[in-house]
Coordinates of C-alpha atoms and ligand atoms in Angstrom, one line a residue:
M20 CA 31.1 12.7 -2.7
N21 CA 29.6 14.0 0.5
E22 CA 29.0 11.7 3.6
T23 CA 25.2 11.0 2.8
N24 CA 26.1 9.7 -0.5
T25 CA 28.7 7.6 0.8
E26 CA 26.5 6.1 3.5
L27 CA 23.6 5.6 0.7
R28 CA 26.3 3.9 -1.7
E29 CA 27.5 1.7 1.1
G30 CA 24.0 0.7 2.3
L31 CA 23.0 0.0 -1.3
A32 CA 26.0 -2.3 -1.9
A33 CA 25.4 -4.3 1.1
A34 CA 21.8 -4.6 0.2
A35 CA 22.6 -5.6 -3.3
V36 CA 24.7 -8.6 -2.0
L37 CA 21.8 -9.8 0.0
L38 CA 19.5 -9.3 -3.1
G39 CA 22.0 -11.2 -5.4
K40 CA 22.0 -14.2 -2.9
A41 CA 18.1 -14.4 -2.1
R42 CA 16.0 -17.0 -3.8
H43 CA 12.8 -16.0 -2.2
V44 CA 12.0 -12.3 -1.9
V45 CA 9.1 -10.5 -0.3
V46 CA 8.4 -7.0 -1.4
F47 CA 6.4 -5.2 1.4
T48 CA 5.3 -1.9 0.5
G49 CA 3.3 1.2 1.9
A50 CA 2.1 4.5 0.7
G51 CA 5.7 5.8 0.2
I52 CA 6.3 3.7 -3.0
S53 CA 3.6 5.5 -4.6
A54 CA 4.3 8.9 -3.6
E55 CA 6.8 9.5 -6.5
S56 CA 3.5 8.6 -8.9
G57 CA 1.9 11.5 -7.2
I58 CA -0.4 9.8 -4.8
P59 CA 0.2 11.4 -1.3
T60 CA 1.0 9.3 1.9
F61 CA -1.2 9.7 4.9
R62 CA 1.6 11.5 6.4
D63 CA 2.0 14.2 3.7
P64 CA -0.3 17.2 4.3
L65 CA -3.3 16.8 1.9
T66 CA -3.6 19.9 -0.3
G67 CA -7.1 21.5 -1.7
L68 CA -10.3 21.0 -0.2
W69 CA -9.5 17.8 1.3
A70 CA -6.9 19.4 3.5
R71 CA -9.8 20.1 6.0
Y72 CA -10.1 16.4 6.7
D73 CA -8.0 13.9 8.5
P74 CA -7.9 10.6 6.4
E75 CA -8.0 8.5 9.9
T76 CA -11.4 10.1 10.7
L77 CA -12.8 9.4 6.9
E78 CA -11.7 5.8 7.1
T79 CA -13.9 4.3 9.8
P80 CA -17.4 2.7 9.5
R81 CA -18.5 5.3 12.0
A82 CA -17.6 8.0 9.4
F83 CA -19.7 6.1 6.8
R84 CA -22.6 6.0 9.1
E85 CA -22.7 9.6 10.0
D86 CA -21.8 10.9 6.3
A87 CA -21.7 8.3 3.6
A88 CA -21.7 11.0 0.9
L89 CA -18.6 12.4 2.2
V90 CA -16.9 9.2 2.4
W91 CA -17.9 8.0 -1.1
G92 CA -16.7 11.3 -2.5
W93 CA -13.4 10.8 -0.9
Y94 CA -12.9 7.5 -2.6
L95 CA -14.1 8.5 -5.9
W96 CA -11.4 11.3 -5.5
R97 CA -8.6 9.0 -4.6
R98 CA -9.7 6.6 -7.2
M99 CA -9.4 9.6 -9.7
K100 CA -5.9 10.5 -8.2
V101 CA -4.9 6.8 -8.8
A102 CA -6.5 6.6 -12.2
Q103 CA -4.2 9.5 -13.2
A104 CA -1.1 8.2 -11.8
L105 CA 1.7 5.9 -13.4
P106 CA 3.7 3.2 -11.9
N107 CA 7.1 4.7 -11.0
A108 CA 10.8 3.3 -11.2
A109 CA 10.4 1.4 -8.1
H110 CA 7.1 -0.2 -9.1
K111 CA 8.8 -1.3 -12.4
T112 CA 12.0 -2.6 -10.8
I113 CA 10.1 -4.9 -8.6
A114 CA 8.0 -6.1 -11.6
T115 CA 11.3 -6.8 -13.4
L116 CA 12.7 -8.6 -10.3
G117 CA 9.8 -10.8 -10.5
T118 CA 10.8 -12.1 -14.1
T119 CA 14.4 -13.3 -12.6
Q120 CA 15.2 -16.7 -11.3
R121 CA 13.9 -15.6 -7.7
E122 CA 10.4 -16.1 -6.4
V123 CA 9.0 -12.8 -5.6
T124 CA 6.0 -12.0 -3.7
V125 CA 4.7 -8.3 -3.4
I126 CA 2.7 -7.7 -0.1
T127 CA 1.2 -4.3 -0.3
Q128 CA -0.9 -2.3 2.2
N129 CA -1.8 0.1 -0.8
I130 CA -5.2 0.3 -2.3
D131 CA -4.1 1.4 -5.7
D132 CA -3.0 -1.0 -8.5
L133 CA 0.3 0.4 -9.5
H134 CA 2.2 -2.8 -8.9
E135 CA -0.3 -4.5 -11.3
R136 CA 0.0 -1.8 -13.8
A137 CA 4.0 -2.2 -13.5
G138 CA 3.7 -5.9 -14.3
S139 CA 3.8 -7.6 -11.1
S140 CA 1.7 -10.8 -11.2
D141 CA 1.8 -11.9 -7.5
V142 CA 0.5 -9.2 -5.3
I143 CA -1.2 -9.6 -2.1
H144 CA -3.5 -6.7 -1.1
L145 CA -3.7 -6.6 2.9
H146 CA -6.1 -3.5 2.7
G147 CA -8.1 -4.3 -0.2
S148 CA -8.4 -2.3 -3.3
L149 CA -10.0 0.9 -4.6
D150 CA -11.4 -1.3 -7.6
I151 CA -13.7 -3.5 -5.6
P152 CA -16.5 -1.9 -3.8
K153 CA -19.0 -3.8 -1.7
C154 CA -22.4 -3.4 0.0
F155 CA -22.1 -1.6 3.6
A156 CA -25.0 -4.2 4.8
C157 CA -24.7 -7.5 3.2
H158 CA -21.0 -7.2 1.9
R159 CA -22.3 -8.2 -1.7
I160 CA -19.7 -7.0 -4.5
P161 CA -21.4 -5.4 -7.3
T162 CA -21.7 -7.4 -10.6
D163 CA -21.5 -4.5 -12.9
E164 CA -19.4 -1.1 -13.1
S165 CA -22.4 1.4 -12.8
W166 CA -21.0 2.5 -9.5
N167 CA -17.7 3.6 -11.3
T168 CA -18.6 7.3 -11.9
D169 CA -16.4 10.4 -12.4
I170 CA -16.3 13.1 -9.9
A171 CA -17.1 16.6 -10.4
A172 CA -14.5 18.1 -8.5
E173 CA -12.2 17.4 -5.5
G174 CA -13.9 17.6 -2.2
V175 CA -17.6 16.9 -3.2
R176 CA -19.8 14.8 -1.2
V177 CA -21.4 12.0 -3.8
E178 CA -24.4 10.0 -2.4
P179 CA -23.2 6.2 -2.9
P180 CA -25.2 3.7 -5.4
R181 CA -27.1 1.2 -4.0
C182 CA -26.6 -2.6 -3.7
E183 CA -28.5 -4.6 -6.3
R184 CA -29.6 -7.1 -3.7
C185 CA -30.6 -5.4 -0.4
K186 CA -30.5 -1.9 -1.4
G187 CA -28.0 -0.9 1.3
K188 CA -25.2 1.8 0.4
L189 CA -22.0 0.7 -1.5
R190 CA -18.9 1.3 0.3
P191 CA -15.2 1.0 -0.9
G192 CA -13.9 -2.5 -0.5
I193 CA -11.0 -1.6 1.7
V194 CA -10.1 -2.1 5.3
W195 CA -11.0 0.6 7.4
F196 CA -9.5 1.6 10.6
G197 CA -10.5 -0.9 13.3
E198 CA -11.6 -3.5 10.8
D199 CA -10.1 -7.1 10.4
L200 CA -7.7 -7.7 7.4
P201 CA -9.1 -10.3 4.6
S202 CA -8.3 -13.5 6.3
R203 CA -7.2 -15.2 3.2
A204 CA -4.7 -12.4 2.2
W205 CA -3.4 -12.2 5.8
K206 CA -2.7 -15.8 6.2
R207 CA -0.9 -16.0 2.7
A208 CA 1.2 -13.0 3.7
L209 CA 2.4 -14.3 6.9
A210 CA 3.2 -17.8 5.3
T211 CA 5.2 -16.0 2.5
A212 CA 7.0 -13.7 5.1
K213 CA 7.9 -16.9 7.2
S214 CA 9.4 -18.8 4.1
C215 CA 11.3 -15.7 2.3
D216 CA 15.0 -15.1 2.7
L217 CA 14.9 -11.5 2.2
L218 CA 12.2 -9.0 2.8
L219 CA 12.4 -5.5 1.1
S220 CA 10.3 -3.1 3.4
I221 CA 9.5 0.1 1.0
G222 CA 7.9 3.2 1.9
T223 CA 6.1 2.2 5.1
S224 CA 6.0 3.8 8.2
G225 CA 5.5 0.6 10.2
L226 CA 2.8 2.0 12.3
V227 CA -0.1 0.5 11.0
Y228 CA -1.1 -2.9 12.6
P229 CA -1.2 -5.8 12.0
A230 CA 0.4 -5.3 8.6
A231 CA 3.6 -4.1 10.5
E232 CA 3.9 -7.6 11.9
I233 CA 5.1 -8.9 8.2
P234 CA 8.6 -7.6 8.4
R235 CA 8.8 -9.1 12.1
E236 CA 7.9 -12.2 10.9
A237 CA 10.2 -12.4 8.3
L238 CA 13.0 -11.5 10.8
R239 CA 11.9 -13.9 13.4
N240 CA 12.1 -16.8 10.8
G241 CA 15.8 -15.9 9.8
A242 CA 15.3 -13.6 6.9
S243 CA 17.3 -10.4 6.3
V244 CA 15.0 -7.2 6.1
I245 CA 16.2 -4.2 4.2
H246 CA 14.2 -0.8 4.8
I247 CA 13.9 1.8 2.2
N248 CA 12.6 4.9 3.1
P249 CA 14.0 8.6 3.1
A250 CA 12.9 9.1 6.8
P251 CA 15.4 7.3 9.3
V252 CA 14.5 4.0 10.6
T253 CA 15.5 3.5 14.1
Q254 CA 16.4 0.6 16.2
L255 CA 17.5 -2.0 13.7
G256 CA 18.0 -5.4 14.9
V257 CA 20.3 -8.1 13.8
N258 CA 19.9 -8.7 10.0
E259 CA 18.0 -5.5 9.6
Y260 CA 19.3 -2.9 7.4
A261 CA 18.2 0.8 6.2
I262 CA 18.7 2.5 3.2
A263 CA 17.9 6.2 3.6
G264 CA 16.4 7.3 0.1
T265 CA 13.3 7.4 -2.0
A266 CA 11.9 4.1 -3.5
G267 CA 12.3 5.7 -7.2
Q268 CA 15.8 6.6 -6.5
C269 CA 16.9 3.4 -4.5
M270 CA 15.5 0.5 -6.3
P271 CA 17.0 0.9 -9.7
L272 CA 20.1 1.3 -8.1
L273 CA 19.8 -1.5 -6.1
A274 CA 18.7 -3.8 -8.8
S275 CA 21.5 -3.0 -11.2
L276 CA 24.2 -3.5 -8.4
A277 CA 22.7 -6.7 -7.8
G278 CA 22.9 -7.6 -11.4
V279 CA 19.1 -7.8 -11.9
Ligands
LIG8 P1 2.4 6.0 5.8 O1 1.6 7.1 5.3 O2 1.9 5.8 7.2 O3 3.9 6.2 5.6 C1 4.3 6.1 4.4 C2 6.0 6.2 4.5 O4 6.6 6.3 3.4 C3 6.7 7.0 5.6 O5 7.5 6.4 6.4 C4 7.5 8.0 4.6 O6 8.8 8.2 5.4 C5 7.7 7.1 3.4 N1 8.0 7.6 2.2 C6 7.6 9.1 1.8 N2 8.0 9.1 0.4 C7 8.6 8.1 0.1 C8 9.5 7.7 -1.0 N3 9.5 8.4 -2.2 N4 10.2 6.6 -1.0 C9 9.9 5.7 0.1 N5 9.4 5.8 1.1 C10 8.6 7.1 1.4 O7 2.0 5.0 4.9 P2 1.7 3.2 5.4 O8 2.7 2.8 6.1 O9 1.4 2.5 4.1 O10 0.4 3.3 6.2 C11 -0.8 4.1 5.9 C12 -1.9 3.3 5.5 O11 -2.7 4.1 4.5 C13 -1.8 2.1 4.7 O12 -2.9 1.3 4.9 C14 -1.7 2.6 3.3 O13 -2.1 1.6 2.5 C15 -2.8 3.6 3.3 N6 -2.6 4.5 2.2 C16 -2.3 4.0 0.8 C17 -2.2 4.8 -0.2 C18 -1.9 4.2 -1.8 O14 -2.9 3.2 -1.8 N7 -1.1 4.7 -2.5 C19 -1.7 6.3 0.0 C20 -2.0 6.8 1.2 C21 -2.1 5.9 2.4
LIG9 ZN1 -26.4 -5.5 0.0

C-alpha cells in the first residue's frame, strides 16, 4: 500500500468514528459531488461551444438584461445535462444515511436535483433550483410547464418564454452572483449548522459566500467538520479533518467503516 492510500485509509477511519457517534449530521455539498455524475463544476474547463463563456459572467442579472436569450439557452443546456445525469454513489450513500437513527439534513449549493433523485428527503437548496423559473420583472413562478422545452443544440440562444401575469421574461429560479440567498433556506441552513454535531463538507471549493459560512458556523458551535475533496484543503482548524479523495470513492467507504 502506498503512502497516499495509507493516509486516505487513516483519514477515513478517523472520520468513521465521528460519523458512528454523530446524532445530527449536516451534509453540505457543492458542485464536486455531482462531478462523478457527469455534471461539470465551475472550476472544470467547459467543453464544446460553451467553452467560450465564463459561467461567472453568464450568471448575473446584468448578463440577462444584455442577452436574455444567451442566458436562457445556457440554462436549458444545463437542465438537459442534469436530466441526463444519474445520482452517483455519494448521493446514494447520503440518502441511505438519512434512513438510519441519525437526523440528517442536506444543505446543497447545487441547483441540480440529484440528492432528491437519490432519495434524500430533507434537502435545503441555498442557491435555488433549475426546476423552478420565475419572472425577471415580477418574480411570479409560472403555473404550467410550457417553459420547459428541449434545446436543439449546445450553445444555442433561446428566447425566454413570457410571464403569464406581466409578460416579463422568465429567468431561472437560481441565485445569481451578487444576489441574496432565499431567506427561509438560509435561516434554516444556519440553524441546522448550529445544532449539528458533525458536518460533512463534500465537493465544495469554499469560495462562494455566504454559503461558505455554513461549515464555519458548525465549527463555531462545537461540531466537527470533515471535508471530502480530491483537492487539498488547507489551514484546518481544531475539530476539522480532510479526506483527499472523490465523493463517489470516499462516501461509500466512510459509511461502511461507520457501520451504516
Ligand atoms: P466549485 O466549482 O467552486 O468547486 C467544486 C469543488 O469540487 C472543488 O473544490 C473541486 O476540487 C471539488 N471536486 C471536483 N471533483 C470532485 C469529486 N469527484 N468529489 C469531490 N469533490 C470534487 O463548486 P462550489 O463550491 O459548489 O461553488 C460554485 C457554485 O456553482 C455553487 O453555487 C454551485 O452550486 C454552482 N454549480 C452547481 C452545479 C450543480 O448544480 N451540479 C454545477 C456547477 C456549479
Ligand atoms: Zn411577471
